[in-house]
């Protein structure tokens, strides 16, 4: 198990999300950067929906207790250290009892994920371990808390021995920092906006404002004018919806978004680009491009194709045992890390 | 035929109209029931609201065109499942300290408190949707005489179980929240309780009436 020594504000547990209860007003939750979250789990051969720690800019410090634990982390360019020694920003590491692992906000990004072999055994509420603090669902990890992994049968294909002390960086084009344009599908209420507003959405630059949380990111930038008023009869809201209330400002609804809303939604950030929005810091620019539904779907399927390949692990520092090299597919060279097509850049 | 509106590549809005209208809501409920009965592979969940149904889907299993075609087929079917809304009674206390805003509401409407309570209690409401926060139920419609604009400034947070009114709407608030609405009374009933199985006691489409209780019986 691990014990939390320090947890910055905004640290939560997230699994894939809480599904099936939107009709009762229960938000989905789940990771802000779902791709990084899935990669951290997949690097450990966890089920892709295993619960992980979502870490915000305040960082985290943990200590390993009782027995060695294999963990993986991935996300923005956070500064990770084990007992004071610098690690890559995405890696698989086995922690020995007493070893400390620390993350601090680094060069870029808002969120990073710490996964443990088997997934964290946090309380399950309505079928999910995701924290939704506003309604006391799940747990809010705090200093002093101990977190265990869900026990898991060890299988013959297990890649690692527990005494592997080497560090392997997770090499994936999906984790690269990207400042590229965010793709948006228009609707469902794009007809509530002037042509000029639609032109501004795709022609001008926006930035993440200091008003952000897991519920939504307010954007600074041009005000988008409505043409048919801004009150609609409330309807459903998906993750990534770009809601524009009377002040003309864009609010991108994120993982903890409310299930319904009464303001027009000009468009929806496509799922493939959702994590790119989530990882932009306040002040960083956002530009949007129009996407069709088919293009958005193709981009998402391309990401799943990439995620479903074995995760490429590159040994860092000290030499590692040959069976680890073999098991992590480095010899076979299965994953082409230069392939950037999944991010569509 | 309703309109199909894109909400990204993972959700489709089936919009039957633009207004609050029980007939539109009936169509939403009918499609919701038909989709549930058809159990379409790739449909993740559906969210019925006043005048549209949001269908969340997994694009790995279903694309937009296939989903839209499936929905059209369901809409064209003549053997639609009959809607049988459950009748629900909600105990509500209009006495101090449970009805903090009743005096202000009566004053704003220019009628006395007893009349507000009588009008409110005589109507039958439809649970149009949940939204905003867990167990936050939107009901309609408020009798014309009780329609009231939003407060100029939000009131301090209301407790769970607050019965709120504004415009032509009534809300049963499942969780504590700050609001610009008026708290006409409070119910000891919890629409949402994680300790209970199932945690949600009322469904969208249910018919709701309010039964007055005395402060002494509030428990």
Short mmCIF file of N, CA and C in Angstrom, two decimals, chain A residues 161-272:
data_model
loop_
_atom_site.label_atom_id
_atom_site.label_comp_id
_atom_site.label_asym_id
_atom_site.label_seq_id
_atom_site.Cartn_x
_atom_site.Cartn_y
_atom_site.Cartn_z
N UNK A 161 8.97 -8.62 -12.26
CA UNK A 161 9.19 -9.20 -10.93
C UNK A 161 9.16 -8.03 -9.96
N UNK A 162 8.75 -8.31 -8.72
CA UNK A 162 8.61 -7.22 -7.75
C UNK A 162 9.94 -6.58 -7.39
N UNK A 163 11.03 -7.31 -7.60
CA UNK A 163 12.32 -6.74 -7.19
C UNK A 163 12.97 -5.92 -8.30
N UNK A 164 12.29 -5.73 -9.39
CA UNK A 164 12.83 -4.84 -10.42
C UNK A 164 12.88 -3.43 -9.86
N UNK A 165 14.05 -2.87 -9.82
CA UNK A 165 14.14 -1.52 -9.28
C UNK A 165 14.30 -0.49 -10.40
N UNK A 166 14.44 -0.98 -11.61
CA UNK A 166 14.66 -0.07 -12.72
C UNK A 166 13.46 0.82 -12.98
N UNK A 167 13.72 1.90 -13.68
CA UNK A 167 12.67 2.83 -14.06
C UNK A 167 12.49 2.71 -15.57
N UNK A 168 11.27 2.61 -16.01
CA UNK A 168 11.02 2.60 -17.45
C UNK A 168 10.13 3.78 -17.81
N UNK A 169 10.62 4.59 -18.71
CA UNK A 169 9.80 5.71 -19.18
C UNK A 169 8.71 5.19 -20.10
N UNK A 170 7.51 5.77 -19.99
CA UNK A 170 6.43 5.43 -20.90
C UNK A 170 6.60 6.30 -22.14
N UNK A 171 6.85 5.63 -23.27
CA UNK A 171 7.05 6.39 -24.51
C UNK A 171 5.77 6.30 -25.33
N UNK A 172 5.08 7.40 -25.44
CA UNK A 172 3.87 7.41 -26.26
C UNK A 172 3.66 8.78 -26.87
N UNK A 173 3.39 8.77 -28.16
CA UNK A 173 3.12 10.05 -28.83
C UNK A 173 1.87 10.70 -28.23
N UNK A 174 1.02 9.88 -27.61
CA UNK A 174 -0.23 10.41 -27.05
C UNK A 174 0.04 11.32 -25.85
N UNK A 175 1.24 11.23 -25.27
CA UNK A 175 1.55 12.05 -24.09
C UNK A 175 2.29 13.33 -24.44
N UNK A 176 2.60 13.51 -25.73
CA UNK A 176 3.38 14.69 -26.11
C UNK A 176 2.62 15.97 -25.85
N UNK A 177 3.35 17.00 -25.44
CA UNK A 177 2.72 18.29 -25.30
C UNK A 177 2.28 18.76 -26.69
N UNK A 178 1.07 19.28 -26.76
CA UNK A 178 0.59 19.72 -28.06
C UNK A 178 -0.15 21.04 -27.92
N UNK A 179 0.22 21.97 -28.78
CA UNK A 179 -0.46 23.27 -28.76
C UNK A 179 -1.37 23.41 -29.97
N UNK A 180 -1.66 22.29 -30.57
CA UNK A 180 -2.42 22.39 -31.82
C UNK A 180 -3.89 22.74 -31.57
N UNK A 181 -4.54 23.03 -32.68
CA UNK A 181 -5.93 23.46 -32.69
C UNK A 181 -6.84 22.37 -32.11
N UNK A 182 -7.85 22.80 -31.37
CA UNK A 182 -8.82 21.89 -30.76
C UNK A 182 -10.01 21.76 -31.71
N UNK A 183 -10.38 20.53 -31.99
CA UNK A 183 -11.49 20.31 -32.93
C UNK A 183 -12.84 20.31 -32.21
N UNK A 184 -13.81 20.93 -32.86
CA UNK A 184 -15.13 21.14 -32.25
C UNK A 184 -16.22 20.73 -33.24
N UNK A 185 -17.17 19.95 -32.76
CA UNK A 185 -18.37 19.65 -33.56
C UNK A 185 -19.42 20.70 -33.21
N UNK A 186 -20.01 21.34 -34.20
CA UNK A 186 -21.02 22.38 -33.94
C UNK A 186 -22.29 21.77 -33.36
N UNK A 187 -22.97 22.55 -32.53
CA UNK A 187 -24.27 22.15 -32.02
C UNK A 187 -24.20 21.77 -30.55
N UNK A 188 -25.34 21.49 -29.91
CA UNK A 188 -26.66 21.43 -30.54
C UNK A 188 -27.36 22.77 -30.76
N UNK A 189 -26.81 23.88 -30.22
CA UNK A 189 -27.54 25.16 -30.39
C UNK A 189 -26.72 26.20 -31.15
N UNK A 190 -25.95 25.79 -32.14
CA UNK A 190 -25.15 26.76 -32.92
C UNK A 190 -26.05 27.76 -33.62
N UNK A 191 -27.33 27.38 -33.86
CA UNK A 191 -28.26 28.30 -34.54
C UNK A 191 -28.72 29.43 -33.60
N UNK A 192 -28.28 29.43 -32.35
CA UNK A 192 -28.59 30.54 -31.44
C UNK A 192 -27.54 31.65 -31.52
N UNK A 193 -26.56 31.49 -32.42
CA UNK A 193 -25.46 32.46 -32.48
C UNK A 193 -25.40 33.14 -33.84
N UNK A 194 -24.87 34.36 -33.83
CA UNK A 194 -24.73 35.10 -35.07
C UNK A 194 -23.62 34.47 -35.92
N UNK A 195 -23.65 34.75 -37.23
CA UNK A 195 -22.58 34.26 -38.11
C UNK A 195 -21.24 34.81 -37.67
N UNK A 196 -21.29 36.05 -37.17
CA UNK A 196 -20.06 36.68 -36.69
C UNK A 196 -19.47 35.88 -35.51
N UNK A 197 -20.36 35.45 -34.61
CA UNK A 197 -19.90 34.67 -33.44
C UNK A 197 -19.27 33.36 -33.88
N UNK A 198 -19.90 32.71 -34.86
CA UNK A 198 -19.35 31.43 -35.35
C UNK A 198 -17.99 31.66 -36.01
N UNK A 199 -17.87 32.79 -36.73
CA UNK A 199 -16.59 33.14 -37.34
C UNK A 199 -15.51 33.36 -36.28
N UNK A 200 -15.90 34.01 -35.18
CA UNK A 200 -14.94 34.27 -34.10
C UNK A 200 -14.49 32.98 -33.43
N UNK A 201 -15.44 32.06 -33.25
CA UNK A 201 -15.11 30.81 -32.57
C UNK A 201 -13.96 30.10 -33.29
N UNK A 202 -14.02 30.08 -34.62
CA UNK A 202 -13.02 29.34 -35.38
C UNK A 202 -11.90 30.23 -35.93
N UNK A 203 -12.05 31.53 -35.79
CA UNK A 203 -11.05 32.43 -36.38
C UNK A 203 -10.16 33.11 -35.36
N UNK A 204 -10.63 33.22 -34.12
CA UNK A 204 -9.86 33.99 -33.15
C UNK A 204 -9.27 33.09 -32.06
N UNK A 205 -8.41 33.71 -31.27
CA UNK A 205 -7.73 32.95 -30.24
C UNK A 205 -8.41 33.15 -28.89
N UNK A 206 -8.55 32.08 -28.13
CA UNK A 206 -9.09 32.12 -26.77
C UNK A 206 -7.97 31.70 -25.82
N UNK A 207 -8.22 31.85 -24.53
CA UNK A 207 -7.24 31.37 -23.55
C UNK A 207 -8.00 30.85 -22.34
N UNK A 208 -7.41 29.88 -21.66
CA UNK A 208 -8.02 29.39 -20.42
C UNK A 208 -7.91 30.52 -19.39
N UNK A 209 -9.02 30.81 -18.72
CA UNK A 209 -9.03 31.88 -17.72
C UNK A 209 -8.66 31.30 -16.36
N UNK A 210 -8.40 32.17 -15.37
CA UNK A 210 -8.11 31.63 -14.03
C UNK A 210 -9.32 30.96 -13.38
N UNK A 211 -10.48 31.09 -13.98
CA UNK A 211 -11.67 30.42 -13.42
C UNK A 211 -11.81 29.05 -14.06
N UNK A 212 -11.27 28.04 -13.38
CA UNK A 212 -11.33 26.68 -13.91
C UNK A 212 -11.46 25.72 -12.76
N UNK A 213 -12.12 24.63 -12.97
CA UNK A 213 -12.10 23.52 -12.02
C UNK A 213 -12.50 22.26 -12.79
N UNK A 214 -12.74 21.18 -12.07
CA UNK A 214 -13.10 19.95 -12.75
C UNK A 214 -14.46 20.04 -13.43
N UNK A 215 -15.26 21.02 -13.02
CA UNK A 215 -16.57 21.19 -13.62
C UNK A 215 -16.48 21.88 -14.98
N UNK A 216 -15.65 22.90 -15.06
CA UNK A 216 -15.59 23.62 -16.33
C UNK A 216 -14.44 24.62 -16.38
N UNK A 217 -14.04 24.97 -17.60
CA UNK A 217 -13.02 25.99 -17.83
C UNK A 217 -13.70 27.18 -18.51
N UNK A 218 -13.66 28.36 -17.85
CA UNK A 218 -14.10 29.58 -18.52
C UNK A 218 -12.97 30.06 -19.41
N UNK A 219 -13.32 30.49 -20.62
CA UNK A 219 -12.30 30.96 -21.53
C UNK A 219 -12.32 32.48 -21.60
N UNK A 220 -11.13 33.07 -21.65
CA UNK A 220 -11.00 34.48 -22.00
C UNK A 220 -10.96 34.55 -23.52
N UNK A 221 -11.38 35.70 -24.05
CA UNK A 221 -11.36 35.83 -25.50
C UNK A 221 -12.58 36.57 -25.98
N UNK A 222 -12.84 36.50 -27.28
CA UNK A 222 -13.97 37.25 -27.82
C UNK A 222 -15.29 36.79 -27.20
N UNK A 223 -16.22 37.75 -27.08
CA UNK A 223 -17.56 37.41 -26.61
C UNK A 223 -18.40 37.00 -27.80
N UNK A 224 -19.10 35.90 -27.66
CA UNK A 224 -19.89 35.37 -28.76
C UNK A 224 -21.33 35.83 -28.61
N UNK A 225 -21.82 36.53 -29.63
CA UNK A 225 -23.16 37.12 -29.54
C UNK A 225 -24.23 36.12 -29.94
N UNK A 226 -25.33 36.12 -29.16
CA UNK A 226 -26.49 35.28 -29.49
C UNK A 226 -27.39 36.05 -30.44
N UNK A 227 -28.16 35.33 -31.24
CA UNK A 227 -29.11 36.06 -32.09
C UNK A 227 -30.56 35.81 -31.68
N UNK A 228 -30.81 34.73 -30.94
CA UNK A 228 -32.20 34.43 -30.55
C UNK A 228 -32.37 34.41 -29.03
N UNK A 229 -31.66 35.29 -28.34
CA UNK A 229 -31.71 35.26 -26.88
C UNK A 229 -30.81 34.14 -26.38
N UNK A 230 -30.66 34.10 -25.04
CA UNK A 230 -29.73 33.11 -24.51
C UNK A 230 -30.38 32.18 -23.49
N UNK A 231 -31.72 32.24 -23.40
CA UNK A 231 -32.41 31.31 -22.52
C UNK A 231 -32.98 30.20 -23.37
N UNK A 232 -32.61 28.96 -23.06
CA UNK A 232 -33.28 27.85 -23.73
C UNK A 232 -33.92 27.01 -22.64
N UNK A 233 -34.88 26.20 -23.03
CA UNK A 233 -35.45 25.24 -22.08
C UNK A 233 -34.35 24.20 -21.83
N UNK A 234 -34.00 24.00 -20.55
CA UNK A 234 -32.86 23.15 -20.20
C UNK A 234 -32.85 21.83 -20.95
N UNK A 235 -31.68 21.46 -21.43
CA UNK A 235 -31.52 20.13 -22.02
C UNK A 235 -30.18 19.53 -21.60
N UNK A 236 -29.88 18.36 -22.13
CA UNK A 236 -28.71 17.61 -21.67
C UNK A 236 -27.39 18.24 -22.07
N UNK A 237 -26.36 17.91 -21.31
CA UNK A 237 -25.01 18.44 -21.57
C UNK A 237 -24.03 17.26 -21.61
N UNK A 238 -23.26 17.15 -22.69
CA UNK A 238 -22.20 16.15 -22.69
C UNK A 238 -20.88 16.78 -22.24
N UNK A 239 -19.93 15.93 -21.90
CA UNK A 239 -18.57 16.37 -21.61
C UNK A 239 -18.02 17.12 -22.83
N UNK A 240 -17.39 18.26 -22.60
CA UNK A 240 -16.80 19.00 -23.71
C UNK A 240 -17.73 20.05 -24.32
N UNK A 241 -18.98 20.10 -23.83
CA UNK A 241 -19.92 21.10 -24.38
C UNK A 241 -19.38 22.50 -24.13
N UNK A 242 -19.57 23.38 -25.12
CA UNK A 242 -19.13 24.78 -25.01
C UNK A 242 -20.38 25.62 -24.82
N UNK A 243 -20.65 25.92 -23.55
CA UNK A 243 -21.88 26.63 -23.19
C UNK A 243 -21.59 28.12 -23.15
N UNK A 244 -22.50 28.91 -23.70
CA UNK A 244 -22.29 30.36 -23.75
C UNK A 244 -23.49 31.06 -23.11
N UNK A 245 -23.35 31.52 -21.86
CA UNK A 245 -24.45 32.25 -21.21
C UNK A 245 -24.55 33.68 -21.73
N UNK A 246 -25.39 34.47 -21.08
CA UNK A 246 -25.70 35.81 -21.56
C UNK A 246 -24.49 36.73 -21.74
N UNK A 247 -23.43 36.51 -20.98
CA UNK A 247 -22.26 37.40 -21.08
C UNK A 247 -21.40 37.10 -22.31
N UNK A 248 -21.77 36.07 -23.09
CA UNK A 248 -21.04 35.79 -24.33
C UNK A 248 -19.74 35.04 -24.13
N UNK A 249 -19.42 34.71 -22.87
CA UNK A 249 -18.17 33.99 -22.59
C UNK A 249 -18.38 32.49 -22.77
N UNK A 250 -17.32 31.81 -23.19
CA UNK A 250 -17.41 30.38 -23.42
C UNK A 250 -17.00 29.62 -22.16
N UNK A 251 -17.85 28.68 -21.74
CA UNK A 251 -17.54 27.78 -20.64
C UNK A 251 -17.46 26.37 -21.24
N UNK A 252 -16.26 25.77 -21.18
CA UNK A 252 -16.13 24.40 -21.66
C UNK A 252 -16.42 23.48 -20.48
N UNK A 253 -17.44 22.64 -20.62
CA UNK A 253 -17.83 21.74 -19.53
C UNK A 253 -16.90 20.54 -19.49
N UNK A 254 -16.32 20.30 -18.31
CA UNK A 254 -15.28 19.28 -18.18
C UNK A 254 -15.83 18.04 -17.46
N UNK A 255 -14.97 17.29 -16.79
CA UNK A 255 -15.35 15.95 -16.29
C UNK A 255 -16.50 15.98 -15.28
N UNK A 256 -16.53 16.98 -14.41
CA UNK A 256 -17.59 17.06 -13.39
C UNK A 256 -18.73 17.99 -13.84
N UNK A 257 -18.96 18.07 -15.13
CA UNK A 257 -19.99 18.97 -15.65
C UNK A 257 -21.38 18.59 -15.13
N UNK A 258 -22.24 19.59 -14.99
CA UNK A 258 -23.63 19.33 -14.63
C UNK A 258 -24.31 18.59 -15.77
N UNK A 259 -25.37 17.84 -15.45
CA UNK A 259 -25.99 16.97 -16.45
C UNK A 259 -26.88 17.72 -17.44
N UNK A 260 -27.38 18.88 -17.02
CA UNK A 260 -28.27 19.66 -17.89
C UNK A 260 -27.95 21.15 -17.74
N UNK A 261 -28.44 21.95 -18.67
CA UNK A 261 -28.22 23.39 -18.58
C UNK A 261 -29.19 24.16 -19.43
N UNK A 262 -29.37 25.44 -19.09
CA UNK A 262 -30.35 26.26 -19.77
C UNK A 262 -29.76 27.36 -20.64
N UNK A 263 -28.48 27.21 -21.00
CA UNK A 263 -27.86 28.17 -21.92
C UNK A 263 -27.49 27.46 -23.21
N UNK A 264 -27.45 28.22 -24.33
CA UNK A 264 -27.13 27.57 -25.61
C UNK A 264 -25.69 27.03 -25.62
N UNK A 265 -25.52 25.88 -26.24
CA UNK A 265 -24.22 25.26 -26.40
C UNK A 265 -23.84 25.35 -27.87
N UNK A 266 -22.81 26.11 -28.15
CA UNK A 266 -22.44 26.39 -29.55
C UNK A 266 -21.78 25.19 -30.20
N UNK A 267 -21.08 24.40 -29.42
CA UNK A 267 -20.38 23.24 -29.98
C UNK A 267 -19.90 22.32 -28.88
N UNK A 268 -19.22 21.25 -29.28
CA UNK A 268 -18.69 20.28 -28.33
C UNK A 268 -17.26 19.95 -28.74
N UNK A 269 -16.33 20.06 -27.79
CA UNK A 269 -14.95 19.64 -28.04
C UNK A 269 -14.96 18.13 -28.26
N UNK A 270 -14.28 17.67 -29.33
CA UNK A 270 -14.32 16.24 -29.62
C UNK A 270 -13.53 15.49 -28.55
N UNK A 271 -13.92 14.24 -28.32
CA UNK A 271 -13.33 13.45 -27.22
C UNK A 271 -11.81 13.29 -27.41
N UNK A 272 -11.36 13.18 -28.66
CA UNK A 272 -9.93 13.00 -28.92
C UNK A 272 -9.12 14.20 -28.42
#
